[in-house]
C-alpha positions in Angstrom: -17.7 65.7 -111.7 -20.0 62.8 -112.8 -17.4 60.3 -111.4 -17.7 61.9 -107.9 -21.5 61.5 -107.9 -21.4 57.8 -108.8 -20.0 56.6 -105.5 -22.4 58.9 -103.6 -25.3 57.6 -105.7 -24.3 53.9 -105.0 -24.0 54.5 -101.3 -27.3 56.3 -101.1 -29.0 53.5 -103.1 -27.5 50.8 -100.8 -28.6 52.7 -97.6 -32.1 53.1 -99.0 -32.2 49.3 -99.7 -31.1 48.5 -96.1 -33.6 50.9 -94.7 -36.4 49.4 -96.7 -35.5 45.8 -95.6 -35.3 47.0 -91.9 -38.7 48.6 -92.1 -40.3 45.7 -93.9 -39.1 43.2 -91.3 -40.2 45.5 -88.4 -36.7 45.9 -87.0 -37.0 49.7 -86.9 -40.6 49.7 -85.7 -41.3 50.7 -82.1 -44.5 48.7 -82.4 -42.4 45.6 -82.9 -40.8 46.1 -79.5 -44.0 46.8 -77.7 -43.5 50.6 -78.0 -40.1 50.7 -76.3 -38.2 51.8 -79.4 -36.0 48.6 -79.2 -36.3 45.6 -81.5 -38.5 42.8 -80.0 -36.5 40.0 -78.4 -36.9 36.6 -80.1 -38.4 34.1 -77.7 -38.7 30.3 -78.0 -41.4 28.2 -76.5 -39.4 25.0 -76.5 -36.0 23.9 -75.3 -33.3 23.5 -77.9 -29.7 22.2 -78.4 -28.0 23.4 -81.6 -24.4 23.7 -82.9 -21.4 21.7 -83.9 -18.0 21.2 -82.2 -14.7 19.3 -82.4 -13.5 17.7 -79.2 -10.0 18.6 -77.8 -8.0 15.5 -78.6 -4.4 14.8 -79.7 -3.5 15.3 -83.4 -5.0 12.6 -85.6 -7.9 11.9 -83.3 -10.7 13.9 -84.8 -14.1 13.7 -83.1 -17.1 16.0 -84.1 -20.6 16.2 -82.8 -23.5 18.2 -84.4 -27.0 18.7 -82.9 -30.2 20.4 -84.1 -32.6 19.3 -81.4 -35.9 21.1 -80.5 -38.8 20.2 -78.3 -39.6 18.9 -74.8 -39.0 15.4 -73.5 -40.3 12.7 -75.8 -41.9 15.4 -78.1 -38.4 16.4 -79.1 -37.4 16.3 -82.8 -34.3 17.0 -84.8 -31.0 15.4 -85.8 -27.6 14.6 -84.6 -24.3 13.6 -86.3 -21.2 12.0 -84.8 -17.9 11.4 -86.6 -14.7 10.0 -85.2 -11.6 9.5 -87.3 -8.4 8.1 -85.8 -5.3 7.9 -87.8 -5.3 7.5 -91.6 -7.7 4.5 -91.8 -10.1 4.0 -88.9 -13.4 5.9 -88.8 -16.9 5.8 -87.5 -19.7 8.2 -88.4 -23.4 8.0 -87.7 -26.5 10.2 -88.0 -29.8 9.9 -86.2 -33.0 11.5 -85.1 -33.5 13.1 -81.7 -36.2 11.4 -79.6 -35.9 13.2 -76.3 -34.5 16.5 -75.0 -34.5 18.2 -71.6 -32.6 21.3 -70.5 -31.6 22.8 -67.2 -29.9 26.2 -67.3 -26.9 25.8 -69.5 -27.1 22.0 -69.7 -29.0 19.8 -72.1 -29.5 16.1 -72.2 -30.7 14.5 -75.5 -31.0 11.1 -76.8 -31.4 9.9 -80.4 -31.7 6.8 -82.5 -29.1 6.1 -85.2 -30.6 6.0 -88.7 -27.4 5.6 -90.7 -23.9 4.6 -89.9 -20.6 4.1 -91.7 -17.6 2.2 -90.2 -14.1 1.7 -91.6 -12.2 -0.8 -89.5 -8.4 -0.9 -89.2 -6.1 -3.4 -87.5 -5.5 -2.7 -83.8 -8.6 -0.5 -83.5 -12.0 -1.4 -81.9 -14.4 -3.3 -84.1 -17.7 -1.4 -84.4 -20.9 -3.2 -85.2 -23.9 -1.9 -87.1 -25.2 1.0 -85.0 -28.5 1.5 -86.9 -31.4 1.4 -84.4 -29.4 2.1 -81.3 -30.3 4.9 -78.9 -27.4 7.0 -77.6 -27.4 9.8 -75.0 -25.6 13.1 -75.2 -25.0 15.9 -72.6 -23.9 19.4 -73.4 -22.8 22.2 -71.1 -23.1 25.5 -72.9 -20.3 27.6 -71.5 -19.9 30.1 -74.4 -16.7 29.2 -76.2 -15.6 26.7 -73.5 -18.4 24.1 -74.0 -18.3 20.6 -72.6 -19.8 17.4 -74.0 -20.5 13.8 -72.7 -21.9 10.7 -74.4 -23.4 7.5 -73.2 -20.8 5.1 -74.6 -17.9 6.7 -72.8 -17.0 3.7 -70.5 -18.1 0.7 -72.5 -17.3 1.6 -76.1 -20.2 1.6 -78.5 -22.7 -0.6 -76.7 -24.9 -3.3 -78.1 -27.9 -2.1 -76.2 -29.7 1.3 -76.2 -29.9 3.7 -73.3 -33.3 4.9 -72.0 -34.7 8.2 -73.4 -33.2 11.4 -72.0 -30.2 9.6 -70.4 -26.7 11.0 -70.9 -23.4 11.1 -69.0 -21.5 13.9 -67.3 -20.0 16.4 -69.9 -16.5 15.2 -69.4 -15.0 16.2 -72.8 -13.8 19.7 -73.7 -14.9 21.3 -77.0 -11.8 22.7 -78.8 -13.5 24.3 -81.8 -17.2 25.2 -82.5 -20.0 26.2 -80.2 -23.2 24.7 -78.9 -26.3 26.7 -77.8 -28.6 25.5 -75.2 -32.0 27.2 -74.8 -33.5 26.4 -71.5 -37.3 26.1 -71.3 -39.8 24.3 -69.1 -43.6 24.3 -69.4 -45.5 26.3 -66.8 -46.6 24.3 -63.7 
């Protein structure tokens, strides 16, 4: 008989712990939802672009983009990371800080300045110069699990000049794995 009570006691203890956490965070409180009995919806007072994804490319051509951008226009802040590996030897990766972000519905355009880069050249592949200090632009279209992405160096390789703030290209690439989230927000007029 004591064995039958132990599982019941463990379940009751776990449920009591979950209930205590829910009450402490306000999730079960009608007051948290303005008296409606539902949890309050989380609201953000700034645009954001977050997430990571791998582009749809042929095997051996791995391209990843990660964003954690928040804020409006030139008050934006956050980070980005890009990595591209082609074949067994050639690779480029760079990180940077976001310096501009604007959203419109499901689309976000962000720019950022590279703070760190790493390049491994290989014969027959493009030569990439030091990217530190360059501003690149990114565009994301948040379509659930069918997101799209564009980047400012699409037509001219990795450029020697920076793009202006909040300038990106059309989102011409398809995201194969991962997910981006765009939160649209504009200040009141």
